[in-house]
Structure formats: C-alpha cells, structure tokens
PDB file of C-alpha atoms in Angstrom:
ATOM      1  CA  MET R 707      85.429  83.471  59.088  1.00  0.00           C
ATOM      2  CA  SER R 708      86.778  85.357  56.032  1.00  0.00           C
ATOM      3  CA  PRO R 709      85.197  84.457  52.657  1.00  0.00           C
ATOM      4  CA  ARG R 710      88.715  84.224  51.364  1.00  0.00           C
ATOM      5  CA  LEU R 711      89.644  81.543  53.569  1.00  0.00           C
ATOM      6  CA  LEU R 712      86.590  79.250  53.110  1.00  0.00           C
ATOM      7  CA  PRO R 713      86.858  77.975  49.426  1.00  0.00           C
ATOM      8  CA  LEU R 714      90.591  76.799  50.357  1.00  0.00           C
ATOM      9  CA  ILE R 715      89.868  75.258  53.602  1.00  0.00           C
ATOM     10  CA  LEU R 716      87.088  73.188  51.826  1.00  0.00           C
ATOM     11  CA  ALA R 717      89.392  72.300  49.062  1.00  0.00           C
ATOM     12  CA  ALA R 718      91.930  70.962  51.686  1.00  0.00           C
ATOM     13  CA  GLY R 719      89.388  68.968  53.482  1.00  0.00           C
ATOM     14  CA  CYS R 720      88.228  67.409  50.067  1.00  0.00           C
ATOM     15  CA  ALA R 721      91.814  66.844  48.840  1.00  0.00           C
ATOM     16  CA  GLY R 722      92.560  65.305  52.301  1.00  0.00           C
ATOM     17  CA  ALA R 723      89.659  62.757  52.132  1.00  0.00           C
ATOM     18  CA  ALA R 724      90.865  61.741  48.638  1.00  0.00           C
ATOM     19  CA  HIS R 725      94.516  61.131  49.797  1.00  0.00           C
ATOM     20  CA  SER R 726      94.140  57.527  51.334  1.00  0.00           C
ATOM     21  CA  GLY R 727      91.475  58.704  53.233  1.00  0.00           C
ATOM     22  CA  ALA R 728      93.992  61.119  54.418  1.00  0.00           C
ATOM     23  CA  SER R 729      93.210  62.351  57.623  1.00  0.00           C
ATOM     24  CA  HIS R 730      90.884  60.670  59.578  1.00  0.00           C
ATOM     25  CA  GLY R 731      91.908  57.056  58.666  1.00  0.00           C
ATOM     26  CA  ALA R 732      95.401  57.390  59.555  1.00  0.00           C
ATOM     27  CA  THR R 733      97.054  57.928  63.240  1.00  0.00           C
ATOM     28  CA  PRO R 734      98.380  61.375  63.600  1.00  0.00           C
ATOM     29  CA  MET R 735     102.083  61.557  63.928  1.00  0.00           C
ATOM     30  CA  LYS R 736     103.663  61.943  67.205  1.00  0.00           C
ATOM     31  CA  LEU R 737     107.175  63.520  68.317  1.00  0.00           C
ATOM     32  CA  ALA R 738     108.951  60.241  68.240  1.00  0.00           C
ATOM     33  CA  ASP R 739     107.741  59.628  64.633  1.00  0.00           C
ATOM     34  CA  TYR R 740     109.113  63.094  63.738  1.00  0.00           C
ATOM     35  CA  MET R 741     112.435  62.353  65.484  1.00  0.00           C
ATOM     36  CA  ALA R 742     112.815  59.254  63.307  1.00  0.00           C
ATOM     37  CA  LEU R 743     112.586  60.771  59.825  1.00  0.00           C
ATOM     38  CA  ASN R 744     115.458  61.140  57.850  1.00  0.00           C
ATOM     39  CA  GLY R 745     116.373  61.137  54.193  1.00  0.00           C
ATOM     40  CA  PRO R 746     119.015  60.851  51.523  1.00  0.00           C
ATOM     41  CA  ALA R 747     122.586  62.450  51.815  1.00  0.00           C
ATOM     42  CA  PRO R 748     122.808  66.093  50.306  1.00  0.00           C
ATOM     43  CA  THR R 749     124.423  66.789  47.231  1.00  0.00           C
ATOM     44  CA  ALA R 750     126.772  69.238  48.859  1.00  0.00           C
ATOM     45  CA  LYS R 751     127.375  71.071  52.363  1.00  0.00           C
ATOM     46  CA  PHE R 752     128.242  74.535  52.767  1.00  0.00           C
ATOM     47  CA  ALA R 753     129.290  76.691  55.690  1.00  0.00           C
ATOM     48  CA  TYR R 754     128.342  79.991  56.093  1.00  0.00           C
ATOM     49  CA  GLY R 755     129.974  80.492  59.357  1.00  0.00           C
ATOM     50  CA  THR R 756     132.454  79.312  61.673  1.00  0.00           C
ATOM     51  CA  ALA R 757     130.169  77.605  64.407  1.00  0.00           C
ATOM     52  CA  PRO R 758     129.400  73.898  63.893  1.00  0.00           C
ATOM     53  CA  SER R 759     125.677  74.763  63.250  1.00  0.00           C
ATOM     54  CA  GLN R 760     126.355  77.349  60.682  1.00  0.00           C
ATOM     55  CA  TYR R 761     125.979  75.198  57.395  1.00  0.00           C
ATOM     56  CA  ALA R 762     123.284  74.395  54.958  1.00  0.00           C
ATOM     57  CA  GLU R 763     122.648  71.096  52.711  1.00  0.00           C
ATOM     58  CA  LEU R 764     121.990  71.579  49.045  1.00  0.00           C
ATOM     59  CA  PHE R 765     119.962  68.771  47.588  1.00  0.00           C
ATOM     60  CA  LEU R 766     119.853  68.568  43.842  1.00  0.00           C
ATOM     61  CA  PRO R 767     117.516  66.289  41.525  1.00  0.00           C
ATOM     62  CA  SER R 768     118.758  64.634  38.583  1.00  0.00           C
ATOM     63  CA  GLY R 769     118.851  66.345  35.352  1.00  0.00           C
ATOM     64  CA  GLN R 770     120.370  69.446  33.999  1.00  0.00           C
ATOM     65  CA  GLY R 771     118.216  72.297  35.679  1.00  0.00           C
ATOM     66  CA  PRO R 772     117.931  75.079  36.414  1.00  0.00           C
ATOM     67  CA  PHE R 773     115.835  73.966  39.191  1.00  0.00           C
ATOM     68  CA  PRO R 774     113.386  75.611  41.369  1.00  0.00           C
ATOM     69  CA  VAL R 775     114.629  75.868  44.969  1.00  0.00           C
ATOM     70  CA  ALA R 776     112.884  75.310  48.368  1.00  0.00           C
ATOM     71  CA  VAL R 777     114.522  76.894  51.357  1.00  0.00           C
ATOM     72  CA  LEU R 778     113.805  74.509  54.228  1.00  0.00           C
ATOM     73  CA  VAL R 779     114.260  75.457  57.974  1.00  0.00           C
ATOM     74  CA  HIS R 780     113.649  72.851  60.534  1.00  0.00           C
ATOM     75  CA  GLY R 781     111.718  73.660  64.038  1.00  0.00           C
ATOM     76  CA  GLY R 782     112.374  72.279  67.381  1.00  0.00           C
ATOM     77  CA  CYS R 783     111.259  75.190  69.506  1.00  0.00           C
ATOM     78  CA  TRP R 784     114.488  76.873  68.696  1.00  0.00           C
ATOM     79  CA  THR R 785     116.515  74.458  70.835  1.00  0.00           C
ATOM     80  CA  LYS R 786     118.971  71.426  70.179  1.00  0.00           C
ATOM     81  CA  GLU R 787     116.329  69.227  72.117  1.00  0.00           C
ATOM     82  CA  PHE R 788     114.072  68.465  69.157  1.00  0.00           C
ATOM     83  CA  GLY R 789     115.761  67.389  66.128  1.00  0.00           C
ATOM     84  CA  GLY R 790     116.739  69.641  63.399  1.00  0.00           C
ATOM     85  CA  ILE R 791     118.255  69.496  59.702  1.00  0.00           C
ATOM     86  CA  THR R 792     118.231  65.581  59.733  1.00  0.00           C
ATOM     87  CA  GLN R 793     114.584  65.445  59.945  1.00  0.00           C
ATOM     88  CA  LEU R 794     113.932  67.697  56.834  1.00  0.00           C
ATOM     89  CA  ARG R 795     116.150  65.511  54.754  1.00  0.00           C
ATOM     90  CA  SER R 796     113.067  63.540  54.142  1.00  0.00           C
ATOM     91  CA  MET R 797     111.240  66.530  52.413  1.00  0.00           C
ATOM     92  CA  ALA R 798     114.582  67.399  50.533  1.00  0.00           C
ATOM     93  CA  GLY R 799     114.373  63.670  49.263  1.00  0.00           C
ATOM     94  CA  ALA R 800     110.695  64.072  48.207  1.00  0.00           C
ATOM     95  CA  LEU R 801     111.200  67.233  46.622  1.00  0.00           C
ATOM     96  CA  ALA R 802     114.170  66.112  44.721  1.00  0.00           C
ATOM     97  CA  ALA R 803     112.031  63.472  43.245  1.00  0.00           C
ATOM     98  CA  ARG R 804     109.827  66.021  41.952  1.00  0.00           C
ATOM     99  CA  GLY R 805     112.547  68.054  40.222  1.00  0.00           C
ATOM    100  CA  ILE R 806     112.922  70.635  43.145  1.00  0.00           C
ATOM    101  CA  ALA R 807     116.088  71.600  44.695  1.00  0.00           C
ATOM    102  CA  SER R 808     116.562  72.122  48.452  1.00  0.00           C
ATOM    103  CA  TRP R 809     118.415  74.397  50.556  1.00  0.00           C
ATOM    104  CA  ASN R 810     118.303  72.600  53.842  1.00  0.00           C
ATOM    105  CA  VAL R 811     119.411  75.171  56.654  1.00  0.00           C
ATOM    106  CA  GLU R 812     120.983  74.632  59.975  1.00  0.00           C
ATOM    107  CA  TYR R 813     121.539  77.435  62.238  1.00  0.00           C
ATOM    108  CA  ARG R 814     122.436  78.417  66.078  1.00  0.00           C
ATOM    109  CA  ARG R 815     119.681  77.827  68.359  1.00  0.00           C
ATOM    110  CA  VAL R 816     118.962  79.643  71.752  1.00  0.00           C
ATOM    111  CA  ASP R 817     120.873  77.086  73.606  1.00  0.00           C
ATOM    112  CA  GLU R 818     123.908  77.343  71.555  1.00  0.00           C
ATOM    113  CA  ALA R 819     126.709  79.779  71.722  1.00  0.00           C
ATOM    114  CA  GLY R 820     125.815  83.051  69.661  1.00  0.00           C
ATOM    115  CA  GLY R 821     122.394  81.542  69.062  1.00  0.00           C
ATOM    116  CA  GLY R 822     119.007  83.736  69.873  1.00  0.00           C
ATOM    117  CA  TYR R 823     119.094  87.420  69.290  1.00  0.00           C
ATOM    118  CA  PRO R 824     120.633  88.495  67.064  1.00  0.00           C
ATOM    119  CA  GLY R 825     122.794  85.469  66.140  1.00  0.00           C
ATOM    120  CA  THR R 826     119.837  83.339  64.924  1.00  0.00           C
ATOM    121  CA  TYR R 827     118.623  85.721  62.610  1.00  0.00           C
ATOM    122  CA  GLN R 828     121.874  86.760  61.298  1.00  0.00           C
ATOM    123  CA  ASP R 829     122.664  82.923  60.388  1.00  0.00           C
ATOM    124  CA  MET R 830     119.397  83.233  58.245  1.00  0.00           C
ATOM    125  CA  ASN R 831     120.741  86.044  56.626  1.00  0.00           C
ATOM    126  CA  ALA R 832     124.063  84.238  56.035  1.00  0.00           C
ATOM    127  CA  ALA R 833     122.696  81.113  54.816  1.00  0.00           C
ATOM    128  CA  MET R 834     120.602  82.989  52.341  1.00  0.00           C
ATOM    129  CA  ALA R 835     123.593  84.945  51.008  1.00  0.00           C
ATOM    130  CA  THR R 836     125.549  81.895  50.628  1.00  0.00           C
ATOM    131  CA  LEU R 837     122.583  80.375  48.587  1.00  0.00           C
ATOM    132  CA  GLY R 838     122.861  83.328  46.216  1.00  0.00           C
ATOM    133  CA  GLN R 839     126.768  82.540  45.865  1.00  0.00           C
ATOM    134  CA  THR R 840     126.032  78.848  45.429  1.00  0.00           C
ATOM    135  CA  ALA R 841     123.735  79.450  42.556  1.00  0.00           C
ATOM    136  CA  ARG R 842     126.826  80.682  40.643  1.00  0.00           C
ATOM    137  CA  SER R 843     128.008  77.208  40.577  1.00  0.00           C
ATOM    138  CA  TYR R 844     125.080  74.909  40.625  1.00  0.00           C
ATOM    139  CA  PRO R 845     121.841  74.900  38.320  1.00  0.00           C
ATOM    140  CA  LEU R 846     119.463  76.827  40.707  1.00  0.00           C
ATOM    141  CA  ASP R 847     116.648  79.185  39.533  1.00  0.00           C
ATOM    142  CA  LEU R 848     116.530  81.503  42.226  1.00  0.00           C
ATOM    143  CA  ALA R 849     113.688  83.560  40.493  1.00  0.00           C
ATOM    144  CA  ARG R 850     111.633  80.405  41.669  1.00  0.00           C
ATOM    145  CA  LEU R 851     111.934  80.105  45.178  1.00  0.00           C
ATOM    146  CA  VAL R 852     110.040  79.300  48.195  1.00  0.00           C
ATOM    147  CA  ALA R 853     111.124  79.319  51.854  1.00  0.00           C
ATOM    148  CA  VAL R 854     109.463  76.462  53.906  1.00  0.00           C
ATOM    149  CA  GLY R 855     109.668  76.537  57.673  1.00  0.00           C
ATOM    150  CA  HIS R 856     108.146  74.128  60.368  1.00  0.00           C
ATOM    151  CA  SER R 857     107.147  75.426  63.650  1.00  0.00           C
ATOM    152  CA  ALA R 858     110.156  77.451  64.921  1.00  0.00           C
ATOM    153  CA  GLY R 859     111.307  77.392  61.500  1.00  0.00           C
ATOM    154  CA  GLY R 860     107.880  78.774  60.255  1.00  0.00           C
ATOM    155  CA  GLN R 861     108.777  81.841  62.473  1.00  0.00           C
ATOM    156  CA  LEU R 862     112.206  82.036  60.812  1.00  0.00           C
ATOM    157  CA  VAL R 863     111.004  81.825  57.237  1.00  0.00           C
ATOM    158  CA  GLN R 864     108.184  84.238  57.554  1.00  0.00           C
ATOM    159  CA  TRP R 865     110.773  86.707  59.207  1.00  0.00           C
ATOM    160  CA  LEU R 866     112.910  86.060  56.103  1.00  0.00           C
ATOM    161  CA  GLY R 867     109.800  86.935  53.825  1.00  0.00           C
ATOM    162  CA  ALA R 868     109.485  90.132  55.982  1.00  0.00           C
ATOM    163  CA  ARG R 869     113.069  91.169  56.454  1.00  0.00           C
ATOM    164  CA  SER R 870     112.951  94.112  53.745  1.00  0.00           C
ATOM    165  CA  ARG R 871     111.306  96.024  56.306  1.00  0.00           C
ATOM    166  CA  ILE R 872     113.813  95.929  59.131  1.00  0.00           C
ATOM    167  CA  PRO R 873     115.394  99.362  59.574  1.00  0.00           C
ATOM    168  CA  ALA R 874     119.037  99.778  58.512  1.00  0.00           C
ATOM    169  CA  SER R 875     120.028 100.397  62.060  1.00  0.00           C
ATOM    170  CA  SER R 876     119.425  97.094  63.281  1.00  0.00           C
ATOM    171  CA  PRO R 877     121.872  94.378  63.797  1.00  0.00           C
ATOM    172  CA  LEU R 878     119.595  92.052  61.877  1.00  0.00           C
ATOM    173  CA  TYR R 879     119.837  94.284  58.673  1.00  0.00           C
ATOM    174  CA  ARG R 880     121.554  92.991  55.806  1.00  0.00           C
ATOM    175  CA  ALA R 881     121.435  94.042  52.324  1.00  0.00           C
ATOM    176  CA  GLY R 882     122.114  92.273  48.926  1.00  0.00           C
ATOM    177  CA  THR R 883     120.958  88.673  50.110  1.00  0.00           C
ATOM    178  CA  VAL R 884     118.552  86.560  47.949  1.00  0.00           C
ATOM    179  CA  PRO R 885     114.997  88.204  48.399  1.00  0.00           C
ATOM    180  CA  VAL R 886     112.085  85.599  49.734  1.00  0.00           C
ATOM    181  CA  ARG R 887     108.577  86.644  48.250  1.00  0.00           C
ATOM    182  CA  GLN R 888     107.015  83.169  48.788  1.00  0.00           C
ATOM    183  CA  VAL R 889     106.572  81.496  52.264  1.00  0.00           C
ATOM    184  CA  ILE R 890     105.073  78.402  53.399  1.00  0.00           C
ATOM    185  CA  SER R 891     104.884  78.317  57.236  1.00  0.00           C
ATOM    186  CA  LEU R 892     103.956  74.754  58.590  1.00  0.00           C
ATOM    187  CA  GLY R 893     102.546  75.137  62.095  1.00  0.00           C
ATOM    188  CA  GLY R 894     104.486  78.289  62.524  1.00  0.00           C
ATOM    189  CA  LEU R 895     104.820  80.085  65.606  1.00  0.00           C
ATOM    190  CA  ALA R 896     105.444  83.529  63.701  1.00  0.00           C
ATOM    191  CA  ASP R 897     103.956  86.389  65.665  1.00  0.00           C
ATOM    192  CA  LEU R 898     106.158  86.931  68.664  1.00  0.00           C
ATOM    193  CA  ARG R 899     104.261  89.663  70.065  1.00  0.00           C
ATOM    194  CA  ARG R 900     100.761  88.362  69.943  1.00  0.00           C
ATOM    195  CA  GLU R 901     101.445  84.428  70.603  1.00  0.00           C
ATOM    196  CA  LYS R 902     103.930  84.818  73.268  1.00  0.00           C
ATOM    197  CA  ASP R 903     101.909  82.724  75.609  1.00  0.00           C
ATOM    198  CA  VAL R 904     101.376  80.175  73.145  1.00  0.00           C
ATOM    199  CA  ILE R 905     105.365  79.932  72.694  1.00  0.00           C
ATOM    200  CA  LYS R 906     105.756  79.702  76.386  1.00  0.00           C
ATOM    201  CA  SER R 907     103.099  76.851  76.870  1.00  0.00           C
ATOM    202  CA  SER R 908     104.183  74.967  73.639  1.00  0.00           C
ATOM    203  CA  CYS R 909     108.135  75.382  73.818  1.00  0.00           C
ATOM    204  CA  GLU R 910     108.983  76.840  77.343  1.00  0.00           C
ATOM    205  CA  ARG R 911     110.595  79.667  75.681  1.00  0.00           C
ATOM    206  CA  ASP R 912     110.618  83.081  77.159  1.00  0.00           C
ATOM    207  CA  ILE R 913     110.242  85.578  74.287  1.00  0.00           C
ATOM    208  CA  VAL R 914     113.327  87.378  75.279  1.00  0.00           C
ATOM    209  CA  ASP R 915     115.294  84.469  74.067  1.00  0.00           C
ATOM    210  CA  LEU R 916     114.035  85.466  70.557  1.00  0.00           C
ATOM    211  CA  THR R 917     113.512  89.177  70.711  1.00  0.00           C
ATOM    212  CA  GLY R 918     116.617  90.019  72.883  1.00  0.00           C
ATOM    213  CA  VAL R 919     116.065  93.021  75.450  1.00  0.00           C
ATOM    214  CA  ALA R 920     114.923  96.572  74.880  1.00  0.00           C
ATOM    215  CA  SER R 921     117.395  99.463  74.842  1.00  0.00           C
ATOM    216  CA  LYS R 922     117.465 103.226  74.039  1.00  0.00           C
ATOM    217  CA  ALA R 923     118.507 102.523  70.670  1.00  0.00           C
ATOM    218  CA  ARG R 924     116.016  99.827  70.248  1.00  0.00           C
ATOM    219  CA  PRO R 925     112.835 100.370  72.408  1.00  0.00           C
ATOM    220  CA  ASP R 926     110.572  97.745  70.633  1.00  0.00           C
ATOM    221  CA  VAL R 927     112.213  94.270  70.642  1.00  0.00           C
ATOM    222  CA  PHE R 928     109.708  93.164  67.934  1.00  0.00           C
ATOM    223  CA  SER R 929     110.601  95.893  65.470  1.00  0.00           C
ATOM    224  CA  ASP R 930     113.161  93.624  63.650  1.00  0.00           C
ATOM    225  CA  THR R 931     112.159  90.191  64.963  1.00  0.00           C
ATOM    226  CA  ASN R 932     108.485  89.714  64.327  1.00  0.00           C
ATOM    227  CA  ALA R 933     107.030  89.121  61.005  1.00  0.00           C
ATOM    228  CA  GLY R 934     103.734  90.242  62.672  1.00  0.00           C
ATOM    229  CA  ASP R 935     105.245  93.838  62.818  1.00  0.00           C
ATOM    230  CA  LEU R 936     106.907  93.860  59.417  1.00  0.00           C
ATOM    231  CA  MET R 937     103.983  94.158  57.207  1.00  0.00           C
ATOM    232  CA  PRO R 938     103.071  94.804  54.328  1.00  0.00           C
ATOM    233  CA  ASN R 939     106.187  93.246  53.034  1.00  0.00           C
ATOM    234  CA  GLY R 940     104.635  92.609  49.514  1.00  0.00           C
ATOM    235  CA  GLY R 941     105.102  88.644  49.841  1.00  0.00           C
ATOM    236  CA  ARG R 942     102.678  85.786  49.851  1.00  0.00           C
ATOM    237  CA  THR R 943     102.472  83.510  53.040  1.00  0.00           C
ATOM    238  CA  VAL R 944     100.555  80.362  53.030  1.00  0.00           C
ATOM    239  CA  LEU R 945      99.843  78.944  56.603  1.00  0.00           C
ATOM    240  CA  ILE R 946      99.539  75.268  56.857  1.00  0.00           C
ATOM    241  CA  THR R 947      98.545  73.776  60.016  1.00  0.00           C
ATOM    242  CA  GLY R 948      97.072  70.482  60.997  1.00  0.00           C
ATOM    243  CA  GLU R 949      93.748  70.484  62.258  1.00  0.00           C
ATOM    244  CA  LEU R 950      95.044  68.582  65.643  1.00  0.00           C
ATOM    245  CA  ASP R 951      98.125  70.659  66.093  1.00  0.00           C
ATOM    246  CA  THR R 952      98.433  71.459  69.812  1.00  0.00           C
ATOM    247  CA  ILE R 953     101.628  73.205  69.427  1.00  0.00           C
ATOM    248  CA  SER R 954     100.689  75.917  67.042  1.00  0.00           C
ATOM    249  CA  PRO R 955      96.685  75.463  66.753  1.00  0.00           C
ATOM    250  CA  PRO R 956      94.696  76.745  63.687  1.00  0.00           C
ATOM    251  CA  ARG R 957      93.802  79.524  65.190  1.00  0.00           C
ATOM    252  CA  VAL R 958      97.448  80.933  65.180  1.00  0.00           C
ATOM    253  CA  ALA R 959      97.269  80.571  61.509  1.00  0.00           C
ATOM    254  CA  HIS R 960      93.905  82.236  60.975  1.00  0.00           C
ATOM    255  CA  ASP R 961      94.758  85.192  63.066  1.00  0.00           C
ATOM    256  CA  PHE R 962      98.255  85.786  61.405  1.00  0.00           C
ATOM    257  CA  ALA R 963      96.662  85.477  57.830  1.00  0.00           C
ATOM    258  CA  ALA R 964      93.725  87.762  58.972  1.00  0.00           C
ATOM    259  CA  ARG R 965      96.446  90.515  60.267  1.00  0.00           C
ATOM    260  CA  ALA R 966      98.731  90.116  56.801  1.00  0.00           C
ATOM    261  CA  ARG R 967      95.586  90.602  54.519  1.00  0.00           C
ATOM    262  CA  ALA R 968      94.636  93.696  56.616  1.00  0.00           C
ATOM    263  CA  ALA R 969      97.875  94.914  56.220  1.00  0.00           C
ATOM    264  CA  GLY R 970      97.716  94.439  52.441  1.00  0.00           C
ATOM    265  CA  ASP R 971      99.681  91.281  51.997  1.00  0.00           C
ATOM    266  CA  GLU R 972      98.742  87.949  50.351  1.00  0.00           C
ATOM    267  CA  ALA R 973      97.994  85.282  53.137  1.00  0.00           C
ATOM    268  CA  GLU R 974      95.876  81.980  52.866  1.00  0.00           C
ATOM    269  CA  VAL R 975      95.456  79.023  55.155  1.00  0.00           C
ATOM    270  CA  VAL R 976      95.069  75.456  54.656  1.00  0.00           C
ATOM    271  CA  ILE R 977      94.033  73.214  57.493  1.00  0.00           C
ATOM    272  CA  LEU R 978      95.091  69.534  57.037  1.00  0.00           C
ATOM    273  CA  PRO R 979      92.165  67.230  58.042  1.00  0.00           C
ATOM    274  CA  GLY R 980      93.130  64.869  61.122  1.00  0.00           C
ATOM    275  CA  ALA R 981      96.762  65.944  61.012  1.00  0.00           C
ATOM    276  CA  SER R 982      99.172  66.767  64.017  1.00  0.00           C
ATOM    277  CA  HIS R 983     102.090  69.189  64.199  1.00  0.00           C
ATOM    278  CA  TYR R 984     104.200  66.487  63.053  1.00  0.00           C
ATOM    279  CA  ASP R 985     102.336  65.391  59.818  1.00  0.00           C
ATOM    280  CA  GLU R 986     102.737  68.871  58.615  1.00  0.00           C
ATOM    281  CA  VAL R 987     106.549  68.107  57.686  1.00  0.00           C
ATOM    282  CA  ALA R 988     106.623  64.512  56.777  1.00  0.00           C
ATOM    283  CA  PRO R 989     106.487  62.957  53.282  1.00  0.00           C
ATOM    284  CA  SER R 990     105.190  59.898  54.834  1.00  0.00           C
ATOM    285  CA  SER R 991     102.136  61.493  56.191  1.00  0.00           C
ATOM    286  CA  PRO R 992      98.911  61.316  54.319  1.00  0.00           C
ATOM    287  CA  SER R 993      98.978  65.037  54.436  1.00  0.00           C
ATOM    288  CA  TRP R 994     101.976  65.386  52.337  1.00  0.00           C
ATOM    289  CA  PRO R 995      99.930  65.898  48.970  1.00  0.00           C
ATOM    290  CA  LEU R 996      98.286  68.945  50.249  1.00  0.00           C
ATOM    291  CA  VAL R 997     101.770  70.422  51.484  1.00  0.00           C
ATOM    292  CA  LEU R 998     103.393  69.425  48.327  1.00  0.00           C
ATOM    293  CA  GLU R 999     100.637  71.042  46.299  1.00  0.00           C
ATOM    294  CA  GLN R1000     101.153  74.376  48.010  1.00  0.00           C
ATOM    295  CA  ILE R1001     104.854  74.230  47.352  1.00  0.00           C
ATOM    296  CA  GLU R1002     104.519  73.410  43.627  1.00  0.00           C
ATOM    297  CA  GLN R1003     102.093  76.322  43.536  1.00  0.00           C
ATOM    298  CA  ALA R1004     104.505  78.826  44.949  1.00  0.00           C
ATOM    299  CA  LEU R1005     107.362  77.544  42.731  1.00  0.00           C
ATOM    300  CA  GLN R1006     104.897  77.632  39.333  1.00  0.00           C
ATOM    301  CA  VAL R1007     105.797  74.022  39.070  1.00  0.00           C
ATOM    302  CA  GLU R1008     103.583  72.110  36.724  1.00  0.00           C
ATOM    303  CA  LYS R1009     102.089  68.944  37.446  1.00  0.00           C
ATOM    304  CA  PRO R1010     103.149  65.917  35.577  1.00  0.00           C
ATOM    305  CA  ALA R1011     100.594  64.705  33.244  1.00  0.00           C
ATOM    306  CA  HIS R1012      98.890  61.712  33.918  1.00  0.00           C
ATOM    307  CA  LYS R1013      99.442  59.011  31.179  1.00  0.00           C
ATOM    308  CA  ALA R1014      96.249  57.497  29.481  1.00  0.00           C
ATOM    309  CA  GLN R1015      95.253  54.177  30.719  1.00  0.00           C
TER     310      GLN R1015
END
C-alpha cells in the first residue's frame, strides 16, 4: 500500500467510527434504499438539448452568494433502469443546506436514442457549457467547482476532469466549456480499458456501448473516452468507495489512484467503513459526513464554527 494512502484511509476509518458508530452499527444500504431517495424541487431547470434527457437542475442555497458549485452526475450502469437525477436531489438538498449550489445533470444513456458513444459524452460537454451560461444570471462561483459522480456517473465526472487531453479530431472534443479541476468519484467505474470485466459483471455492459467501435481515424477507442488514458490532466481526484461495495470494489479505486499519481496527477482514496455502493451517495447514510468533508475540502468551504456550550 502506498504510504500516501495510509493516513487518509486511517483518518476515514476513525471519522467513520465517530459518526453514529458510522459504519459497522448501521445496515448498509441496498439498491431499493437508493431508488427511494429523493429531495427538494430544484430552483430552476435548464435544457441543453432537445432530447427529453438533455437537461440539468439548478439548486441554490438561501442567501446572496456567489455560491460554490457541485456538479452532480448520477449513476445507474449507464442505463434507464436504475434511477437517475431524482435520487441525487437528496444530495443537492443536503449541499444547499451547507451553502453549496448544485448542478444536477441528466443525460442520454446507452439505452436511449443518441446515448452511448458519442452522445453521452457530448451531453456532459453541453451540460457544462450551459452551466457556464447560467452562471451569468445566477450567483454561482465557478472558480470553486467540484464534479461529483456516482458509479457510472463517477466514470463521467472523471472523464470531465480529463477531457482537456482529448484530441481536437475527436467528436468528443469541445473547447470553451467550464473546466473541471476537482473530481470526486463515488464508487466510480472510471477505467474503461482496465475494468471492462468489472463493468461487464457489475452492469452487464459491453464496453463498446461506452467507447464506440474502432475505425481508421480512431483506432484506439479509449483515446477519448477513458480517464485512465487521459493522464496527466492537471486535476485532483478523490475516489470514495464503500468498504462493502461489490459494484466497484475498493481495489478499483486504489488501482486508479496509483496510476493517476504515477502519471503525475493528484489522487486520493477514501474507504467508507461498513458502507455499500449506495451509502456513498446518500445523505441519510452514516457515511455522508465523510463524503461531505471531501466535497467541502475540494470547494474550500470553511466549516461552521462550533458554538460554545
């Protein structure tokens, strides 16, 4: 184990024990618990395309701002079957209570018209471009921004953080959108090249759904789709994974972080004690304080001072 990882993992373990005995006293969340998540209605909704799934929701805290921004990207194995933007409204509401705005992104999935390669990635680009436009009218501080993605959404936010390395000849290239330097991947399935077997076993997804097919002009299908091939990108990635996550096991996070650091990027791992793949994304979970701590750290949000007793 890398000596750089050990202090963070130990800190996560200690903090987890401090939060309602966080980890081992609570029952890990299941898929049904995740599917039941919901939250407040958004402040506003913005279409970034004409398809039904091409939109994002803005959640603003109370107050004047400008507010730091968390870009939220849901998972669901890149398909419509396992929820979506609705479940992440719970996180958006919890972040708003902490003074953080959220940009909750829906997108075309592989079983929707236009989804997969290249459409899903183009949706990410378009959603970020629309965020940049929205910040002209709403009190958003895009200099303090973190992209937070869960599971398949982890792959997509890690791609957002790496897309500056995409060649201009790629259909996924788009200049002038909001840059993403801080990434938090919650049980992310990010490395398409090296984790295709995990993706197949966990999500029953063939990697071609996410990469497209090779061609003479694009012989390496991972060259513009895989965050693991787009390093170094100058960003910072925190990979947060439940100790009991069987969809994206902790080994996946450790391996990606090691490759990122070897390439020259910043990467850290936090393991949530006693947590499943779904505790990672739920403010109702005892794991939430550990996730929130990383989000606030990425946004440089000061913790509220404790009042004297």
